[in-house]
Amino acid sequence: MNIVVGITGGIAAYKAVNVVRGLVLAGHEVHVVATEAALRFVGRPTLEAISRNPVHSELYEAVAEVRHVAIGQAAELIVVAPATANTIAKIAAGLADDLLGNSILASKAPILLAPAMHTEMWQNPATVANVATLRARGVQFVGPASGQLTGSDSGPGRMAEPDEIVAAALAVAAGGGPAGHRADLMGRRVLVTAGGTREPLDPVRFIGNRSSGKQGVAIARAAAARGAEVTLIAANLDEGVLTGLAGSIAVRHVSTTLELQEAVLLAAGTAELIVMAAAVADYRPETVAAGKIRKEAQGDSLQLRLVRNPDILHELVQGRHDGQVIVGFAAETEPDAAALLELAVAKRARKGVDYLVVNRVGWTETFGSDDNAVMVLDATGGNVAQAHGDKQSVADRILDVVA
Ligand code: CTP
């Protein structure tokens, strides 16, 4: 396949050498189009040796060959890595003031962008709008990952690793993804909550629930595998649930419902898909004792007064922005299938979510188990999917429906 790799002027340009190398080793014909700025970060001879082709950067070079359109016309896939905020803005606006801009504008090939920039730039409303515009036109994204940036800061904005970009490019080249791997959440911002909140009574005790976090974490993993940029808010997960988690998943640990609320509302603004898999305590003790509650002081009975916690899902639905998809969970003990469906349909409508994932729980069912059985209701109240099996395949089935 004829692949054009566009390299733009960010420090991550040095990593683009490995993207070119990976695509060449995968048997593709690779033509590098570098901006002038990119060539300040990485040398032309390096790129020519690795791509085994001349590197193009000049708009007024080889004018007789009409190169400014020929490259784009011949391309079967265009990968831009790194794609700076400036380049993303130019592509969104359809600007053609350099060879890369011309090549992209003159091409009908699928486009994959690997953004790389500082967190503030990635989260700037201008960039957010440009990325949304490009997505609406079918442009795909890989990354950015969250991590150490060029300076001392860290956060989302770091270019995806070259291997990941090559894998994404090969998936796009294969028409969306090779067998068993769908790239349908490529670059999407996904927020997942997992686990169960705990409400302290005193420094050593809490009111909690038996959620292990396995199903929520499985959803975070499945979303990352489909190319999403995932934030996972983890409330008191069972030991080992996070083992082997992909580096591209940013994890925030919380314990109480109020902490979960704060973390969720902070991340919700930029999320395109929110999955509230966490089991959230509806009530918390009105007061938390500063020291251990002692039975000598309480006598034969102890009364706890609980107050309502905020309904986080309700707040998310109220503040939902255009195009944001919200998925709620309902863990129910109703044994009768018809009554369970009726209850779930009512809860879906009451919560106002786009999808409600319903599972039956009990003394022996679901909690802590590696398996689950769920049904997914959509906004019409229709039962659109059923899934059972290990929590990872249930997670994938849920994402098949919502992606
Ligand atoms: N949830 C939430 N905030 C709460 C309670 C629940 O965001 N304070 C979310 C859960 O993460 C889950 C969904 O709401 O996605 C399930 O709520 P559930 O407790 O089943 O619904 P309720 O309306 O509280 O109904 P019930 O009276 O059956 O508990």
Short mmCIF file of C-alpha atoms and ligand atoms in Angstrom, two decimals:
data_model
loop_
_atom_site.label_atom_id
_atom_site.label_comp_id
_atom_site.label_asym_id
_atom_site.label_seq_id
_atom_site.Cartn_x
_atom_site.Cartn_y
_atom_site.Cartn_z
CA MET A 1 0.00 0.00 0.00
CA ASN A 2 1.16 3.54 -0.76
CA ILE A 3 1.23 5.34 2.60
CA VAL A 4 2.07 9.01 3.05
CA VAL A 5 3.48 9.83 6.48
CA GLY A 6 3.12 13.52 7.25
CA ILE A 7 5.50 14.77 9.92
CA THR A 8 4.87 18.15 11.51
CA GLY A 9 6.89 20.35 13.82
CA GLY A 10 6.65 18.92 17.29
CA ILE A 11 9.38 17.39 19.43
CA ALA A 12 7.64 14.00 19.01
CA ALA A 13 8.83 14.15 15.36
CA TYR A 14 11.86 12.11 16.43
CA LYS A 15 9.50 9.24 17.27
CA ALA A 16 7.95 9.43 13.80
CA VAL A 17 11.10 7.76 12.49
CA ASN A 18 9.91 4.55 14.15
CA VAL A 19 6.43 4.96 12.68
CA VAL A 20 7.98 5.13 9.20
CA ARG A 21 10.18 2.16 10.00
CA GLY A 22 7.25 0.09 11.31
CA LEU A 23 5.19 0.73 8.17
CA VAL A 24 8.13 -0.08 5.87
CA LEU A 25 8.80 -3.31 7.79
CA ALA A 26 5.10 -4.18 7.42
CA GLY A 27 5.73 -4.16 3.66
CA HIS A 28 4.34 -0.76 2.68
CA GLU A 29 5.66 1.87 0.28
CA VAL A 30 6.13 4.93 2.49
CA HIS A 31 6.53 8.52 1.32
CA VAL A 32 7.38 11.11 3.93
CA VAL A 33 6.03 14.63 3.60
CA ALA A 34 7.63 16.77 6.29
CA THR A 35 6.91 20.36 7.15
CA GLU A 36 9.84 22.77 7.37
CA ALA A 37 9.36 22.80 11.14
CA ALA A 38 9.52 18.99 11.30
CA LEU A 39 12.91 19.02 9.59
CA ARG A 40 14.25 21.14 12.45
CA PHE A 41 13.51 18.25 14.79
CA VAL A 42 14.57 15.31 12.66
CA GLY A 43 17.05 15.14 9.77
CA ARG A 44 16.06 14.54 6.16
CA PRO A 45 18.79 11.87 5.63
CA THR A 46 17.43 9.81 8.54
CA LEU A 47 13.92 9.86 7.10
CA GLU A 48 15.16 9.10 3.57
CA ALA A 49 17.24 6.16 4.75
CA ILE A 50 14.41 4.71 6.83
CA SER A 51 11.63 5.30 4.29
CA ARG A 52 13.86 4.32 1.36
CA ASN A 53 12.34 7.23 -0.59
CA PRO A 54 13.08 10.93 -1.04
CA VAL A 55 11.50 13.17 1.58
CA HIS A 56 9.27 15.93 0.24
CA SER A 57 8.77 19.21 2.02
CA GLU A 58 8.86 21.99 -0.56
CA LEU A 59 5.72 23.23 -2.25
CA TYR A 60 7.71 24.78 -5.11
CA GLU A 61 9.89 21.76 -5.80
CA ALA A 62 9.16 19.62 -8.89
CA VAL A 63 6.32 21.89 -9.94
CA ALA A 64 6.35 20.33 -13.42
CA GLU A 65 5.26 17.03 -11.85
CA VAL A 66 2.35 18.84 -10.16
CA ARG A 67 3.66 17.28 -6.98
CA HIS A 68 1.41 19.31 -4.71
CA VAL A 69 -1.55 17.20 -5.82
CA ALA A 70 0.21 14.07 -7.11
CA ILE A 71 1.30 12.89 -3.66
CA GLY A 72 -2.19 13.11 -2.20
CA GLN A 73 -3.82 11.54 -5.25
CA ALA A 74 -1.48 8.55 -5.14
CA ALA A 75 -1.79 8.02 -1.38
CA GLU A 76 -3.92 5.11 -0.19
CA LEU A 77 -3.55 6.14 3.46
CA ILE A 78 -2.24 9.31 5.09
CA VAL A 79 -0.82 9.18 8.60
CA VAL A 80 0.22 12.41 10.31
CA ALA A 81 2.51 11.84 13.28
CA PRO A 82 2.98 14.01 15.21
CA ALA A 83 -0.06 16.11 14.38
CA THR A 84 0.42 19.41 16.19
CA ALA A 85 -2.49 21.60 17.32
CA ASN A 86 -1.59 23.96 14.46
CA THR A 87 -1.68 21.19 11.84
CA ILE A 88 -4.99 19.83 13.18
CA ALA A 89 -6.44 23.36 12.92
CA LYS A 90 -5.13 23.73 9.37
CA ILE A 91 -6.54 20.39 8.22
CA ALA A 92 -9.91 21.20 9.86
CA ALA A 93 -9.98 24.53 8.01
CA GLY A 94 -8.88 22.96 4.71
CA LEU A 95 -5.75 25.12 4.45
CA ALA A 96 -3.13 24.25 1.86
CA ASP A 97 -0.24 26.58 2.59
CA ASP A 98 2.42 23.88 2.54
CA LEU A 99 3.04 20.57 0.77
CA LEU A 100 1.40 18.47 3.51
CA GLY A 101 -1.72 20.66 3.49
CA ASN A 102 -1.94 20.35 -0.31
CA SER A 103 -1.41 16.59 -0.21
CA ILE A 104 -4.17 16.12 2.36
CA LEU A 105 -6.59 18.39 0.53
CA ALA A 106 -5.95 16.64 -2.78
CA SER A 107 -6.44 13.16 -1.33
CA LYS A 108 -9.42 10.84 -0.97
CA ALA A 109 -7.43 8.40 1.21
CA PRO A 110 -8.35 7.66 4.83
CA ILE A 111 -6.52 9.91 7.27
CA LEU A 112 -5.12 8.95 10.66
CA LEU A 113 -3.80 11.65 12.97
CA ALA A 114 -1.56 11.10 16.00
CA PRO A 115 -1.90 14.32 17.99
CA ALA A 116 0.99 15.57 20.11
CA MET A 117 0.81 18.78 22.10
CA HIS A 118 0.65 20.18 25.61
CA THR A 119 -2.44 19.33 27.65
CA GLU A 120 -3.70 22.92 27.61
CA MET A 121 -3.59 22.94 23.80
CA TRP A 122 -5.33 19.55 23.53
CA GLN A 123 -8.07 20.69 25.88
CA ASN A 124 -8.44 24.14 24.34
CA PRO A 125 -11.98 24.55 22.96
CA ALA A 126 -10.51 25.44 19.55
CA THR A 127 -8.67 22.10 19.35
CA VAL A 128 -11.67 20.21 20.79
CA ALA A 129 -13.88 21.74 18.06
CA ASN A 130 -11.31 21.02 15.31
CA VAL A 131 -10.99 17.39 16.39
CA ALA A 132 -14.81 17.05 16.43
CA THR A 133 -15.01 18.57 12.93
CA LEU A 134 -12.40 16.19 11.58
CA ARG A 135 -14.04 13.18 13.25
CA ALA A 136 -17.35 14.12 11.71
CA ARG A 137 -15.57 13.95 8.33
CA GLY A 138 -14.28 10.47 9.09
CA VAL A 139 -10.72 11.38 10.08
CA GLN A 140 -9.43 8.90 12.66
CA PHE A 141 -7.23 9.58 15.66
CA VAL A 142 -4.77 7.52 17.63
CA GLY A 143 -3.94 8.91 21.07
CA PRO A 144 -2.85 11.20 22.49
CA ALA A 145 -1.74 9.27 25.54
CA SER A 146 -1.50 10.70 28.99
CA GLY A 147 1.97 10.99 30.46
CA GLN A 148 5.17 12.98 30.76
CA LEU A 149 5.30 15.82 28.21
CA THR A 150 8.38 17.66 26.95
CA GLY A 151 8.69 19.95 29.94
CA SER A 152 8.13 19.02 33.55
CA ASP A 153 4.37 18.80 33.03
CA SER A 154 2.36 15.68 32.36
CA GLY A 155 -1.18 14.95 31.20
CA PRO A 156 -3.03 14.06 28.01
CA GLY A 157 -1.20 15.29 24.91
CA ARG A 158 1.72 12.92 24.60
CA MET A 159 1.92 11.29 21.18
CA ALA A 160 0.85 7.63 21.11
CA GLU A 161 3.81 5.25 20.97
CA PRO A 162 5.07 4.43 17.45
CA ASP A 163 3.98 0.76 17.72
CA GLU A 164 0.49 1.89 18.61
CA ILE A 165 0.40 4.31 15.66
CA VAL A 166 1.62 1.61 13.27
CA ALA A 167 -1.03 -0.82 14.61
CA ALA A 168 -3.73 1.83 14.23
CA ALA A 169 -2.54 2.67 10.70
CA LEU A 170 -2.63 -0.98 9.72
CA ALA A 171 -6.13 -1.25 11.25
CA VAL A 172 -7.34 1.76 9.27
CA ALA A 173 -5.65 0.41 6.12
CA ALA A 174 -7.53 -2.86 6.64
CA GLY A 175 -10.81 -0.96 6.64
CA GLY A 176 -11.41 -0.24 10.29
CA GLY A 177 -9.52 -2.97 12.01
CA PRO A 178 -8.08 -6.44 11.56
CA ALA A 179 -10.13 -9.41 12.76
CA GLY A 180 -10.78 -9.34 16.48
CA HIS A 181 -9.76 -5.73 16.89
CA ARG A 182 -12.15 -2.89 16.19
CA ALA A 183 -10.79 0.63 16.04
CA ASP A 184 -14.24 2.18 16.44
CA LEU A 185 -13.33 4.31 19.48
CA MET A 186 -10.08 5.59 18.00
CA GLY A 187 -9.09 8.77 19.85
CA ARG A 188 -12.47 9.08 21.58
CA ARG A 189 -12.43 10.35 25.15
CA VAL A 190 -14.08 7.79 27.39
CA LEU A 191 -14.74 8.13 31.11
CA VAL A 192 -15.44 4.97 33.11
CA THR A 193 -16.19 4.59 36.81
CA ALA A 194 -15.61 1.26 38.52
CA GLY A 195 -15.80 -0.30 41.97
CA GLY A 196 -17.95 0.71 44.90
CA THR A 197 -17.92 3.79 47.07
CA ARG A 198 -17.35 3.61 50.84
CA GLU A 199 -18.83 5.98 53.37
CA PRO A 200 -16.83 6.25 56.58
CA LEU A 201 -18.46 5.94 60.01
CA ASP A 202 -15.30 6.51 61.96
CA PRO A 203 -11.57 6.19 61.21
CA VAL A 204 -11.79 2.39 60.99
CA ARG A 205 -15.27 1.57 59.66
CA PHE A 206 -17.33 2.26 56.59
CA ILE A 207 -20.60 1.44 54.87
CA GLY A 208 -19.78 -0.08 51.52
CA ASN A 209 -20.91 -2.56 48.91
CA ARG A 210 -19.54 -5.70 47.33
CA SER A 211 -18.63 -4.34 43.90
CA SER A 212 -15.16 -5.59 42.90
CA GLY A 213 -14.69 -3.17 40.00
CA LYS A 214 -14.02 -6.02 37.55
CA GLN A 215 -16.81 -5.14 35.10
CA GLY A 216 -15.97 -1.42 35.03
CA VAL A 217 -12.26 -2.05 34.58
CA ALA A 218 -13.06 -4.55 31.80
CA ILE A 219 -14.95 -1.75 30.02
CA ALA A 220 -12.00 0.62 30.43
CA ARG A 221 -9.66 -2.03 28.98
CA ALA A 222 -12.01 -2.79 26.07
CA ALA A 223 -12.38 0.93 25.27
CA ALA A 224 -8.59 1.41 25.30
CA ALA A 225 -8.16 -1.60 23.02
CA ARG A 226 -10.54 0.08 20.56
CA GLY A 227 -8.33 3.15 20.52
CA ALA A 228 -10.07 5.34 23.13
CA GLU A 229 -8.32 7.74 25.45
CA VAL A 230 -9.65 6.43 28.74
CA THR A 231 -9.96 7.96 32.20
CA LEU A 232 -10.84 5.36 34.81
CA ILE A 233 -12.16 6.52 38.16
CA ALA A 234 -11.60 3.66 40.53
CA ALA A 235 -13.42 3.33 43.85
CA ASN A 236 -12.00 0.72 46.20
CA LEU A 237 -11.25 -1.99 43.66
CA ASP A 238 -10.51 -5.56 44.67
CA GLU A 239 -6.84 -6.52 44.80
CA GLY A 240 -5.34 -7.26 41.38
CA VAL A 241 -8.19 -5.86 39.27
CA LEU A 242 -5.85 -3.29 37.70
CA THR A 243 -3.04 -5.74 36.94
CA GLY A 244 -1.57 -5.27 33.47
CA LEU A 245 -3.61 -2.17 32.71
CA ALA A 246 -2.65 -0.37 29.48
CA GLY A 247 -0.49 2.72 30.05
CA SER A 248 -2.95 4.73 27.95
CA ILE A 249 -5.61 4.45 30.70
CA ALA A 250 -5.35 7.31 33.23
CA VAL A 251 -6.49 6.09 36.66
CA ARG A 252 -7.84 8.29 39.48
CA HIS A 253 -8.46 6.62 42.83
CA VAL A 254 -11.37 7.76 45.00
CA SER A 255 -13.20 6.30 47.98
CA THR A 256 -16.40 8.14 48.93
CA THR A 257 -19.34 9.17 46.77
CA LEU A 258 -18.43 12.84 47.17
CA GLU A 259 -14.88 12.14 45.97
CA LEU A 260 -16.27 10.16 43.05
CA GLN A 261 -18.61 13.02 42.21
CA GLU A 262 -15.76 15.54 42.16
CA ALA A 263 -13.54 13.34 39.96
CA VAL A 264 -16.37 12.50 37.57
CA LEU A 265 -17.52 16.07 37.11
CA LEU A 266 -13.93 17.18 36.48
CA ALA A 267 -13.42 14.63 33.70
CA ALA A 268 -16.95 14.72 32.24
CA GLY A 269 -16.53 18.01 30.37
CA THR A 270 -14.32 16.54 27.65
CA ALA A 271 -15.68 12.97 27.69
CA GLU A 272 -17.61 11.78 24.66
CA LEU A 273 -18.72 8.54 26.31
CA ILE A 274 -19.34 8.10 30.03
CA VAL A 275 -19.92 4.67 31.53
CA MET A 276 -21.04 4.78 35.17
CA ALA A 277 -20.32 1.21 36.18
CA ALA A 278 -19.47 2.07 39.80
CA ALA A 279 -21.83 1.04 42.57
CA VAL A 280 -22.46 4.35 44.29
CA ALA A 281 -23.76 4.65 47.86
CA ASP A 282 -27.07 6.50 47.86
CA TYR A 283 -26.62 7.47 51.53
CA ARG A 284 -23.74 8.37 53.84
CA PRO A 285 -23.56 8.79 57.62
CA GLU A 286 -24.61 12.27 58.60
CA THR A 287 -21.60 12.61 60.87
CA VAL A 288 -18.27 10.83 60.84
CA ALA A 289 -16.92 10.16 64.33
CA ALA A 290 -13.45 11.61 64.86
CA GLY A 291 -12.45 8.61 67.00
CA LYS A 292 -13.56 4.98 67.05
CA ILE A 293 -17.23 4.48 67.97
CA ARG A 294 -17.14 2.43 71.24
CA LYS A 295 -19.83 0.05 72.45
CA GLU A 296 -19.48 1.24 76.08
CA ALA A 297 -20.75 4.62 74.92
CA GLN A 298 -23.55 3.12 72.78
CA GLY A 299 -25.13 0.35 74.85
CA ASP A 300 -27.18 -2.43 73.25
CA SER A 301 -28.15 -0.67 70.07
CA LEU A 302 -26.59 1.90 67.84
CA GLN A 303 -28.56 4.19 65.58
CA LEU A 304 -26.97 5.56 62.45
CA ARG A 305 -28.46 8.54 60.73
CA LEU A 306 -27.79 8.61 56.99
CA VAL A 307 -28.24 11.46 54.56
CA ARG A 308 -28.73 11.30 50.79
CA ASN A 309 -25.72 11.43 48.53
CA PRO A 310 -25.90 13.32 45.24
CA ASP A 311 -27.06 11.26 42.26
CA ILE A 312 -24.00 11.66 40.06
CA LEU A 313 -25.58 10.03 37.04
CA HIS A 314 -28.51 12.42 37.26
CA GLU A 315 -26.12 15.40 37.37
CA LEU A 316 -24.26 14.08 34.32
CA VAL A 317 -27.48 13.71 32.37
CA GLN A 318 -28.54 17.23 33.37
CA GLY A 319 -25.20 18.69 32.24
CA ARG A 320 -24.80 16.48 29.17
CA HIS A 321 -23.20 18.23 26.19
CA ASP A 322 -24.10 17.69 22.55
CA GLY A 323 -23.14 14.30 21.27
CA GLN A 324 -22.13 12.97 24.68
CA VAL A 325 -23.29 9.39 25.27
CA ILE A 326 -24.07 8.36 28.85
CA VAL A 327 -24.38 4.77 30.01
CA GLY A 328 -25.75 3.83 33.44
CA PHE A 329 -25.69 0.52 35.25
CA ALA A 330 -28.37 -1.05 37.39
CA ALA A 331 -27.62 -3.96 39.70
CA GLU A 332 -30.93 -5.53 40.65
CA THR A 333 -32.02 -8.39 42.90
CA GLU A 334 -35.43 -8.94 41.23
CA PRO A 335 -35.61 -12.68 40.41
CA ASP A 336 -38.50 -12.57 37.93
CA ALA A 337 -37.38 -11.77 34.36
CA ALA A 338 -40.52 -9.85 33.34
CA ALA A 339 -40.55 -7.80 36.54
CA LEU A 340 -36.81 -7.12 36.12
CA LEU A 341 -37.37 -5.80 32.59
CA GLU A 342 -40.24 -3.59 33.72
CA LEU A 343 -38.19 -2.17 36.57
CA ALA A 344 -35.20 -1.60 34.28
CA VAL A 345 -37.26 0.19 31.63
CA ALA A 346 -38.64 2.53 34.31
CA LYS A 347 -35.16 3.16 35.71
CA ARG A 348 -33.75 3.91 32.24
CA ALA A 349 -36.46 6.50 31.70
CA ARG A 350 -36.06 7.99 35.20
CA LYS A 351 -32.29 8.27 34.81
CA GLY A 352 -32.49 9.71 31.28
CA VAL A 353 -29.42 7.78 30.14
CA ASP A 354 -28.78 6.71 26.55
CA TYR A 355 -28.21 3.11 27.64
CA LEU A 356 -28.81 1.21 30.84
CA VAL A 357 -26.85 -1.97 31.47
CA VAL A 358 -28.84 -4.20 33.79
CA ASN A 359 -27.47 -7.14 35.70
CA ARG A 360 -28.90 -9.35 38.36
CA VAL A 361 -27.00 -9.46 41.63
CA GLY A 362 -27.48 -11.50 44.75
CA TRP A 363 -25.74 -13.23 47.62
CA THR A 364 -23.94 -15.51 45.19
CA GLU A 365 -24.32 -13.81 41.82
CA THR A 366 -21.99 -11.42 40.00
CA PHE A 367 -20.08 -9.59 42.74
CA GLY A 368 -16.39 -10.43 42.58
CA SER A 369 -17.08 -13.08 39.96
CA ASP A 370 -15.21 -13.23 36.67
CA ASP A 371 -18.48 -13.76 34.80
CA ASN A 372 -21.54 -11.63 34.30
CA ALA A 373 -24.88 -11.66 32.45
CA VAL A 374 -26.40 -8.36 31.36
CA MET A 375 -29.06 -6.85 29.17
CA VAL A 376 -28.65 -3.43 27.56
CA LEU A 377 -31.63 -1.11 27.18
CA ASP A 378 -31.52 1.83 24.79
CA ALA A 379 -33.28 5.20 25.01
CA THR A 380 -36.49 3.79 23.55
CA GLY A 381 -36.56 1.31 26.43
CA GLY A 382 -35.90 -1.49 23.96
CA ASN A 383 -33.78 -4.40 25.05
CA VAL A 384 -31.04 -4.07 22.42
CA ALA A 385 -28.48 -6.60 23.57
CA GLN A 386 -27.90 -9.46 25.94
CA ALA A 387 -24.48 -10.69 26.90
CA HIS A 388 -23.13 -13.30 29.20
CA GLY A 389 -19.72 -14.78 29.77
CA ASP A 390 -16.50 -13.44 31.19
CA LYS A 391 -16.58 -9.75 32.10
CA GLN A 392 -14.13 -8.84 29.32
CA SER A 393 -16.40 -10.22 26.59
CA VAL A 394 -19.45 -8.66 28.25
CA ALA A 395 -17.54 -5.33 28.18
CA ASP A 396 -16.87 -5.74 24.47
CA ARG A 397 -20.50 -6.54 23.75
CA ILE A 398 -21.61 -3.41 25.65
CA LEU A 399 -19.16 -1.30 23.60
CA ASP A 400 -20.39 -2.93 20.36
CA VAL A 401 -23.78 -1.42 21.18
CA VAL A 402 -22.67 2.05 22.30
CA ALA A 403 -19.55 2.70 20.12
N1 CTP B 1 -25.47 6.31 40.57
C1 CTP B 1 -24.93 7.56 40.73
N2 CTP B 1 -25.04 8.24 41.89
C2 CTP B 1 -25.70 7.70 42.94
C3 CTP B 1 -26.27 6.42 42.80
C4 CTP B 1 -26.13 5.75 41.61
O1 CTP B 1 -24.33 8.06 39.78
N3 CTP B 1 -25.79 8.37 44.05
C5 CTP B 1 -25.36 5.61 39.28
C6 CTP B 1 -24.60 4.31 39.29
O2 CTP B 1 -23.23 4.47 38.96
C7 CTP B 1 -25.32 3.50 38.22
C8 CTP B 1 -26.72 3.98 38.32
O3 CTP B 1 -26.67 5.27 38.91
O4 CTP B 1 -24.83 3.80 36.93
C9 CTP B 1 -27.53 3.01 39.12
O5 CTP B 1 -28.23 3.58 40.06
P1 CTP B 1 -29.17 2.80 41.08
O6 CTP B 1 -28.62 2.95 42.44
O7 CTP B 1 -29.47 1.44 40.57
O8 CTP B 1 -30.45 3.70 40.79
P2 CTP B 1 -31.37 4.46 41.76
O9 CTP B 1 -32.09 5.46 40.93
O10 CTP B 1 -30.58 4.95 42.92
O11 CTP B 1 -32.38 3.34 42.13
P3 CTP B 1 -32.51 2.41 43.40
O12 CTP B 1 -33.50 3.10 44.25
O13 CTP B 1 -32.97 1.14 42.79
O14 CTP B 1 -31.15 2.32 44.04
#
